[in-house]
Short mmCIF file of C-alpha atoms in Angstrom, two decimals:
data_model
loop_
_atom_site.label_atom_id
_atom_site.label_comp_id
_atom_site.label_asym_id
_atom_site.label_seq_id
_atom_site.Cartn_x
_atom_site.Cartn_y
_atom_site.Cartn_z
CA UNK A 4 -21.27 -22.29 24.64
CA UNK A 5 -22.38 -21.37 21.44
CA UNK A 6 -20.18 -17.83 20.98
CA UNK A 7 -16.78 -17.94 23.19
CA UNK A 8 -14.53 -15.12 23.07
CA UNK A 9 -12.53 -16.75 20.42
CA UNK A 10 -15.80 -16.66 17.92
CA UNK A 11 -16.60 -13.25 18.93
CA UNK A 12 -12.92 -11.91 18.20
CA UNK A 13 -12.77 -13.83 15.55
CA UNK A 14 -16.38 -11.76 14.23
CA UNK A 15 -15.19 -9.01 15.05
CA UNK A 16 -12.39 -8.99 13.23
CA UNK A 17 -13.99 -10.38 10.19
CA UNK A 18 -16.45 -7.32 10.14
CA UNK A 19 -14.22 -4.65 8.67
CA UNK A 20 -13.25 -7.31 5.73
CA UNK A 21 -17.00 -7.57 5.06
CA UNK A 22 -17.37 -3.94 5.33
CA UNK A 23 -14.88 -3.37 2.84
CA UNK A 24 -16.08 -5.57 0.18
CA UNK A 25 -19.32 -4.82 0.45
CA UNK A 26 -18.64 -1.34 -0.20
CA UNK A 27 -17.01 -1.59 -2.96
CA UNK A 28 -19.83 -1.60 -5.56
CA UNK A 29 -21.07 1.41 -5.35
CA UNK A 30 -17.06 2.83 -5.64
CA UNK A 31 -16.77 0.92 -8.85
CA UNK A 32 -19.95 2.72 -10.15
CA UNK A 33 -18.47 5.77 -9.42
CA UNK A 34 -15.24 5.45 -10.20
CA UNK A 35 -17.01 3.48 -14.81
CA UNK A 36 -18.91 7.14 -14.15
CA UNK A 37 -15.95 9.21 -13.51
CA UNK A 38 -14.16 7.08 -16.24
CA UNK A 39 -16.68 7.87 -18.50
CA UNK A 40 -17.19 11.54 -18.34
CA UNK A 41 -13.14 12.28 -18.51
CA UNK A 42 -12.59 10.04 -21.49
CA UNK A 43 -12.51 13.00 -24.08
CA UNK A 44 -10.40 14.96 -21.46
CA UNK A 45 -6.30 15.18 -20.58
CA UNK A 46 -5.55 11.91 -18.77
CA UNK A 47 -4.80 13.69 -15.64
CA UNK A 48 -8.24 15.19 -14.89
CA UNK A 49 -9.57 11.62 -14.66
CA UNK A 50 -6.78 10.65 -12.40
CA UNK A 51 -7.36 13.69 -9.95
CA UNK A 52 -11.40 13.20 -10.36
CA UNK A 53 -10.70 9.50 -9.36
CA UNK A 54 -8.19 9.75 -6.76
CA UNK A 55 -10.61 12.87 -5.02
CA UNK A 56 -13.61 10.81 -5.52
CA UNK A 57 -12.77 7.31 -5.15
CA UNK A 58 -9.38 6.39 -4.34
CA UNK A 59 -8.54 8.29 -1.26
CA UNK A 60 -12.06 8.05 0.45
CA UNK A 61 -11.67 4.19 -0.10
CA UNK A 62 -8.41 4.10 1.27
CA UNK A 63 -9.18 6.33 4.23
CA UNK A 64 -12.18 3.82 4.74
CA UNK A 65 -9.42 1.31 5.32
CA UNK A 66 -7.60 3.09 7.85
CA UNK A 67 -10.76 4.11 10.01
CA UNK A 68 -11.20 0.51 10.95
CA UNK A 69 -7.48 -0.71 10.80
CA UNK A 70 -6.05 2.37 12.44
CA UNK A 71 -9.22 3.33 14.24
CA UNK A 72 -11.48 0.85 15.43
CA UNK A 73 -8.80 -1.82 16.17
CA UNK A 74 -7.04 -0.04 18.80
CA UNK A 75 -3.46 -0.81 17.46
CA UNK A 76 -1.06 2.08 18.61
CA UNK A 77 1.13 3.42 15.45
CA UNK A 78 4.71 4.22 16.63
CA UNK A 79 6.74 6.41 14.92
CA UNK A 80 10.77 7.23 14.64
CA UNK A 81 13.25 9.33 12.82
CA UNK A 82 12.47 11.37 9.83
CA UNK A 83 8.41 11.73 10.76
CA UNK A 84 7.45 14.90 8.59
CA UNK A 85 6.15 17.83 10.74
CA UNK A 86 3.06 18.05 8.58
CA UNK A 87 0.70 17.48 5.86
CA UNK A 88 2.27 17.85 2.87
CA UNK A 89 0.83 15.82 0.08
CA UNK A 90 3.69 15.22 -2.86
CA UNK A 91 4.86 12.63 -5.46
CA UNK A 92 7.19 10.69 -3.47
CA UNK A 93 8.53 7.12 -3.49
CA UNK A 94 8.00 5.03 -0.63
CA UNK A 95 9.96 2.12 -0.03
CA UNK A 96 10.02 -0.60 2.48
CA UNK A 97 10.80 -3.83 3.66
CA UNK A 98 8.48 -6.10 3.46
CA UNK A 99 7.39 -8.30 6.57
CA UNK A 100 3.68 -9.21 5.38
CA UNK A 101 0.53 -8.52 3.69
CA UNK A 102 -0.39 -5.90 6.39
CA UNK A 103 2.28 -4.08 5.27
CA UNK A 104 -0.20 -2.22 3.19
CA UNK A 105 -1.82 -0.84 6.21
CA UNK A 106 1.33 1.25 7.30
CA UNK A 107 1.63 2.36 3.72
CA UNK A 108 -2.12 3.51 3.60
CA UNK A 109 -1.70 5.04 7.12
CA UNK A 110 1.63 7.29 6.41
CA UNK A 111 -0.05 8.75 2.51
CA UNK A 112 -3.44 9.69 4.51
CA UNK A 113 -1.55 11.37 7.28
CA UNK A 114 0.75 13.22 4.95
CA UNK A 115 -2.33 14.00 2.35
CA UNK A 116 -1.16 11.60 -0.40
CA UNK A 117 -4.36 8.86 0.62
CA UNK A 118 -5.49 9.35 -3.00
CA UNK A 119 -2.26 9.28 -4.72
CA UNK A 120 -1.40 5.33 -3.58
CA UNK A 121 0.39 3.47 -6.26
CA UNK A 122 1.62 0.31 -5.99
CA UNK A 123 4.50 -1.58 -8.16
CA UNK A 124 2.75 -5.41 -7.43
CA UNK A 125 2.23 -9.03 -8.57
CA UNK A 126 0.33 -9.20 -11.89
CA UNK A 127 -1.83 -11.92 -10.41
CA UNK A 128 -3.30 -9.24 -8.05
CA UNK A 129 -5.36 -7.96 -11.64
CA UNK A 130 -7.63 -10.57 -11.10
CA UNK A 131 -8.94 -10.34 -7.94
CA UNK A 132 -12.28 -10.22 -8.05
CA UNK A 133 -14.02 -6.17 -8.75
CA UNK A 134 -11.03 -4.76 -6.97
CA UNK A 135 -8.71 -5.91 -9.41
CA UNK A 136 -10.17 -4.17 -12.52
CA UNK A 137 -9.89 -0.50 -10.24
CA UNK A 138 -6.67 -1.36 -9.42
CA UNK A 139 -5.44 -1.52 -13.23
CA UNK A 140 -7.24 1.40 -14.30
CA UNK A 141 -6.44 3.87 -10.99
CA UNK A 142 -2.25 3.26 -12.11
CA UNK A 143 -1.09 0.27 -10.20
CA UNK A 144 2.24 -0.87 -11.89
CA UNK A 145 1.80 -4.97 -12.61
CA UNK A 146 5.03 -7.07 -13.09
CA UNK A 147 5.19 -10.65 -14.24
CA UNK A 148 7.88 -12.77 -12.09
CA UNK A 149 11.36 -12.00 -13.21
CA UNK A 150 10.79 -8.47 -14.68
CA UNK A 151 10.31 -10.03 -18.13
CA UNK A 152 8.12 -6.84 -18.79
CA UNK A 153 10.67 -4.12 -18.28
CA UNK A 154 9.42 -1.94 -21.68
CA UNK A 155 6.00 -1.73 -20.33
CA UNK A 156 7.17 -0.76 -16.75
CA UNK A 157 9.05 1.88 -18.08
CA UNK A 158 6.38 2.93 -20.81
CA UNK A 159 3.96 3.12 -18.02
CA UNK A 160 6.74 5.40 -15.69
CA UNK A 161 7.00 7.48 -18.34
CA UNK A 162 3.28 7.85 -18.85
CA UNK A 163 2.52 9.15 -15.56
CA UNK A 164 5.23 11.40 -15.41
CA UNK A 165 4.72 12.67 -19.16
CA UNK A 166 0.69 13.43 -17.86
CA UNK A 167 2.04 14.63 -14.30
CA UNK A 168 -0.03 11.97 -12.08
CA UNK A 169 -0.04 12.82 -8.51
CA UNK A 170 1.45 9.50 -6.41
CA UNK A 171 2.94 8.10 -3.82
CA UNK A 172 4.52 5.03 -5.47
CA UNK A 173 5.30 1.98 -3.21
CA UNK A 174 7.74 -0.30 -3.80
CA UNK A 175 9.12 -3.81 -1.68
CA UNK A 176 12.36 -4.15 -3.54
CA UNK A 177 12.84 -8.13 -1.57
CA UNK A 178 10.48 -9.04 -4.04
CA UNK A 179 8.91 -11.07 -1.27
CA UNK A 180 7.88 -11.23 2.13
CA UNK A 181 10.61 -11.87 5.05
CA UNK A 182 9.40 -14.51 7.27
CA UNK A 183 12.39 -16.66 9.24
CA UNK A 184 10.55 -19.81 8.78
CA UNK A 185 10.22 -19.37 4.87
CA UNK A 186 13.91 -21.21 4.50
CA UNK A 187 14.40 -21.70 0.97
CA UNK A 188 13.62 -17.47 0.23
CA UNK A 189 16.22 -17.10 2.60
CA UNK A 190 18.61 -19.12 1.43
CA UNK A 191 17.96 -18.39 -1.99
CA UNK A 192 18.07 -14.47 -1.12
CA UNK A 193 20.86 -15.68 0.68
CA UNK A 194 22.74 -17.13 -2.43
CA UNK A 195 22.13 -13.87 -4.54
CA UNK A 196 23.50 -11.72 -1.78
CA UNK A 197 26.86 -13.95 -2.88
CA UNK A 198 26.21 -13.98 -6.49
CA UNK A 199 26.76 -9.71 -6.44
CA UNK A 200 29.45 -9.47 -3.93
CA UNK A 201 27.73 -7.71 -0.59
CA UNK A 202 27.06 -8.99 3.16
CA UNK A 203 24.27 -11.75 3.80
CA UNK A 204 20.99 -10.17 5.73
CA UNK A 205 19.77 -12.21 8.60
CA UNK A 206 16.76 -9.96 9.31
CA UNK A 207 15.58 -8.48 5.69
CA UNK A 208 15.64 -9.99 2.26
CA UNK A 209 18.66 -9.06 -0.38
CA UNK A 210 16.84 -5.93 -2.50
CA UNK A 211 16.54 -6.03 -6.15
CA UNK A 212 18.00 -2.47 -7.09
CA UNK A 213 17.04 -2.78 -10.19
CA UNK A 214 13.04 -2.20 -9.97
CA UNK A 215 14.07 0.99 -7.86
CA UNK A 216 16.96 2.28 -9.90
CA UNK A 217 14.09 2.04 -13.08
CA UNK A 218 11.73 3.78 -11.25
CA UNK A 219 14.24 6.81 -10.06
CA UNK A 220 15.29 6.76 -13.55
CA UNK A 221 12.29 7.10 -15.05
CA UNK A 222 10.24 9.32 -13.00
CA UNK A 223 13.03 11.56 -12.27
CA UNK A 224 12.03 15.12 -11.64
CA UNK A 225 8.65 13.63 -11.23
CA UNK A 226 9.59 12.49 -7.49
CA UNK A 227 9.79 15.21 -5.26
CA UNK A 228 10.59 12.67 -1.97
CA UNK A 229 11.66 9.79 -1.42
CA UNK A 230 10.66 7.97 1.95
CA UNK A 231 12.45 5.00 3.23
CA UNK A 232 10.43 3.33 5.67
CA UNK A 233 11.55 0.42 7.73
CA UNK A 234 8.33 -1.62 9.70
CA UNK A 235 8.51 -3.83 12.56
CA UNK A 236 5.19 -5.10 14.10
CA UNK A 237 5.02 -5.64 17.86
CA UNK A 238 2.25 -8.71 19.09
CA UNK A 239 -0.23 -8.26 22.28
CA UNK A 240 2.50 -10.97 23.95
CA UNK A 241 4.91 -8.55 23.22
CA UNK A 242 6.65 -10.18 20.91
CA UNK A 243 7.66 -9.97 17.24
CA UNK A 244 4.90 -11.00 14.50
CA UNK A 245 4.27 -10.86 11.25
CA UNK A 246 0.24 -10.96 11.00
CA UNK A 247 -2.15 -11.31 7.81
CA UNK A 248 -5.22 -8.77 7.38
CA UNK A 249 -7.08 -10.47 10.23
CA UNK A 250 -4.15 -11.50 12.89
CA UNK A 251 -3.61 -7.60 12.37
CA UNK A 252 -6.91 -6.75 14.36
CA UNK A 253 -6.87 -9.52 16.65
CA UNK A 254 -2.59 -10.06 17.76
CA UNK A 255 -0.71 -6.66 17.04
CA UNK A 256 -0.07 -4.66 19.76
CA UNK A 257 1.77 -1.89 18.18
CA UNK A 258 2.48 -1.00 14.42
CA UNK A 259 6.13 0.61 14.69
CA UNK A 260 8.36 2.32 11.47
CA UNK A 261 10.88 3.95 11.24
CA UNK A 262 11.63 7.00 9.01
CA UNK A 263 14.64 8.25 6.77
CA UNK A 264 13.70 11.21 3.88
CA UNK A 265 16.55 10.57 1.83
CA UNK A 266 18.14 13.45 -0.57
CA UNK A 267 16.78 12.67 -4.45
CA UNK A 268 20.22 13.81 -6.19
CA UNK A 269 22.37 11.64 -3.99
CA UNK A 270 20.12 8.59 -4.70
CA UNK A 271 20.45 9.33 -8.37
CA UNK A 272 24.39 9.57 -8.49
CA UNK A 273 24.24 6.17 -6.42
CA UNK A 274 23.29 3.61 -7.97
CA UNK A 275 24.47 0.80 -4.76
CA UNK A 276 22.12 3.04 -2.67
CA UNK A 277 19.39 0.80 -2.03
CA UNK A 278 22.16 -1.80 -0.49
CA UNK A 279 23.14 0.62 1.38
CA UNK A 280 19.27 1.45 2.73
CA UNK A 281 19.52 -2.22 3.32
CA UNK A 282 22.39 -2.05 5.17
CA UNK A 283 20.36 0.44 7.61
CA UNK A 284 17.29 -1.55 7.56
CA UNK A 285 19.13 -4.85 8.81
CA UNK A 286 20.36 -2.87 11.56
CA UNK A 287 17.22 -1.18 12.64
CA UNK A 288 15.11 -5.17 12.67
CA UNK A 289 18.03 -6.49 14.87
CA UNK A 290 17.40 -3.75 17.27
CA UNK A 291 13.76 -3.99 17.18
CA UNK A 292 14.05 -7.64 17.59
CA UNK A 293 16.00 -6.96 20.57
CA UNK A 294 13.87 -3.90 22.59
CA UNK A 295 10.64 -4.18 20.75
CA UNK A 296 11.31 -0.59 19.01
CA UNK A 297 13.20 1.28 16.80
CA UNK A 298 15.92 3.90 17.41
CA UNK A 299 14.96 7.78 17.31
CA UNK A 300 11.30 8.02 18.57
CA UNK A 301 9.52 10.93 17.32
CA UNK A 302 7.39 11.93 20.98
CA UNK A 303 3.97 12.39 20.73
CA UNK A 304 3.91 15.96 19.27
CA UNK A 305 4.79 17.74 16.68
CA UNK A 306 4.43 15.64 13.49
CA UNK A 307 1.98 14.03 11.18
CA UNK A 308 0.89 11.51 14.05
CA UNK A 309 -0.15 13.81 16.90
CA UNK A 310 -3.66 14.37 16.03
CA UNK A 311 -6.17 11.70 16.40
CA UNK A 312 -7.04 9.01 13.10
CA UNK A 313 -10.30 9.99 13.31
CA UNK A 314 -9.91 13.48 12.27
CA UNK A 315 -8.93 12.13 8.82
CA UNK A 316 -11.48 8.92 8.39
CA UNK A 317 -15.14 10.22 10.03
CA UNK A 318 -15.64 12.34 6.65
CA UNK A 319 -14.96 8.94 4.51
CA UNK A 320 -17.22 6.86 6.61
CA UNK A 321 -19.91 9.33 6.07
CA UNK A 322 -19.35 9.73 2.12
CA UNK A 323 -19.60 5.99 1.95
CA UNK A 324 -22.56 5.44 3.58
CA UNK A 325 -24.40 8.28 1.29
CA UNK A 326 -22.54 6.08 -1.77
CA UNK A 327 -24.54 3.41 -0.36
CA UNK A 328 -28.22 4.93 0.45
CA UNK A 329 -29.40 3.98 -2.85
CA UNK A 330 -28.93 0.63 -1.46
CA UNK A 331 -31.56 0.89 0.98
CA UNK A 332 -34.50 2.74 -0.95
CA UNK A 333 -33.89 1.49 -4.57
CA UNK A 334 -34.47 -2.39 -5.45
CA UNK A 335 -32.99 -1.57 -8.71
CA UNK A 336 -29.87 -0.93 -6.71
CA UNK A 337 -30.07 -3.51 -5.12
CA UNK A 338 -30.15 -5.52 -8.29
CA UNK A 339 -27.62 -3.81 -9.96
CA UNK A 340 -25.18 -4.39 -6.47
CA UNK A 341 -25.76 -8.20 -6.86
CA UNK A 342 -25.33 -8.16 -10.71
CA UNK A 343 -21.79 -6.29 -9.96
CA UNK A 344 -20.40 -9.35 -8.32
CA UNK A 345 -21.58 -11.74 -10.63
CA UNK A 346 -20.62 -9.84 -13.76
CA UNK A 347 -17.55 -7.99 -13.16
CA UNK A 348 -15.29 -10.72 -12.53
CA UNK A 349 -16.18 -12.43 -15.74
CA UNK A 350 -15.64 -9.24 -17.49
CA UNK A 351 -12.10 -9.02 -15.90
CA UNK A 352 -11.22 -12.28 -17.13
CA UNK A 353 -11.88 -11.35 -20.49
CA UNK A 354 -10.47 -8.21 -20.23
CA UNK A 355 -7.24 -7.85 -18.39
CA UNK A 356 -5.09 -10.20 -20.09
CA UNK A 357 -5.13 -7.80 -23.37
CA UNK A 358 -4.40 -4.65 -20.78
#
């Protein structure tokens, strides 16, 4: 047969990806417009116009086909906030793999803060092509391997909290992604566990306080929240996976994550309390390892979660596609959305190694 049900799936799941990028042009116009006409003003009037305009639409874009569309049920437990309340907060994780993203993008649109994303991430990640140039200029913190940057990090803490940027800052303090079969990360998280005197983790990474403790430190009374998620991804075999973009839409069953709001002041007059999250988190995987879920399930009603996804992504989906009519009536559009794949990623490779 020329299309089995693997192929199809296998489509089908390849569809939002292509969705995605191809959008993306006309939100990079937007965004070099937006740029433009703020550049005489305060630095936070372009973030708000940007995060309003393009940011949180884009994001929300994301969730209407991996929250939506996909069918994958999000289960949530514990501290699950009652409602929207959009607020600089600090969201920290562990970090189980790339689709990781998606719970983060889900939990900021359903608590309001879709537009206020930030994440602390890989430099290379700057150079992906078109996206990577947005990323740089909407706030995402970039770190070279081993934190050899640490002025800059903090210069660029200080800078949003100096012009009072709106965020929801995201940060995987393992460093890396957990995976059981990745043997030398886990011996080697293994052997720093040792090296600083606390218990070996058999179902998380060791945590680096020190990117958090910087960030806590810096932003200070900047952070009104911090949330510290733990994420555990159920399979359609019912068992426990770890799935890339695509595996997401084709093999998880179930997206669960557990909540804990934890009190500002007491993290500040801790500095061990990341180990101690840690401690928590390694807890809360063994369990979920075990039953498939996560203690303290939040029902069905009465939080962020009980209304349907589509009540926050149909709006998006219909702002895009006006961002993209041009497309279909202009041929100068047309040639100007062609020219924006060919050009841009030559102008990032130029560009972003002096930013």
């Amino acid at each position: 047969m020329l299309f089995s049900p693997i192929t199809l799936r296998s489509f089908a799941s390849s569809v939002p990806a292509l969705v995605l990028i191809g959008t993306s042009p006309p939100y990079l116009w937007l965004w070099f417009t937006i740029r433009m006409i703020t550049l005489p003003l305060p630095k936070r009037w372009y973030h708000k116009l940007e995060q309003l305009l393009c940011w949180g639409p884009y994001q929300r874009l994301c969730m209407f086909f991996m929250e939506g569309l996909s069918g994958v049920k999000f289960k949530v437990y514990g501290d699950v906030p009652k409602e929207r309340n959009p607020v600089n907060a600090l969201f920290v994780s562990n970090h189980q793999c790339v689709s990781d993203w998606v719970v983060v993008d889900s939990f900021a649109m359903r608590l309001g803060n879709a537009g206020y994303i930030h994440f602390f991430a890989k430099e290379g990640l700057k150079y992906v092509p078109l996206f990577g140039l947005y990323w740089h200029q909407h706030g995402l913190v970039f770190v070279r391997k081993g934190h050899k940057d640490k002025d800059v990090i903090r210069k660029q803490l200080r800078d949003k909290r100096k012009n009072k940027i709106p965020m929801m800052m995201t940060l995987f303090p393992e460093g890396t992604r957990f995976n059981p079969d990745r043997k030398t990360v886990i011996e080697k998280s293994h052997a720093y566990a040792r090296s600083i005197g606390i218990s070996e983790f058999k179902h998380v990474l060791t945590p680096r306080i020190a990117g958090a403790n910087m960030f806590v430190e810096e932003l200070g009374d900047h952070l009104e929240k911090i949330y510290d998620v733990t994420i555990g991804y159920e399979g359609v075999r019912g068992d426990v996976i770890r799935p890339d973009a695509l595996q997401f839409l084709d093999n998880v069953k179930a997206v669960h994550f557990h909540i804990r709001e934890r009190d500002l002041k007491a993290i500040q007059s801790n500095e061990g309390w990341l180990y101690d999250s840690f401690n928590e988190k390694e807890k809360l995987m063994e369990e979920f390892e075990k039953n498939k879920s996560f203690p303290e399930p939040a029902g069905e009603d009465g939080h962020i979660y009980s209304h349907s996804v589509y009540k926050e992504t149909l709006v998006p989906v219909l702002y895009t596609a006006a961002l993209c009519a041009p497309l279909f009536f202009s041929k100068r559009a047309r040639k100007l959305y062609l020219n924006t794949f060919l050009v841009v990623p030559f102008i990032q490779l130029i560009t972003l190694p002096f930013l």
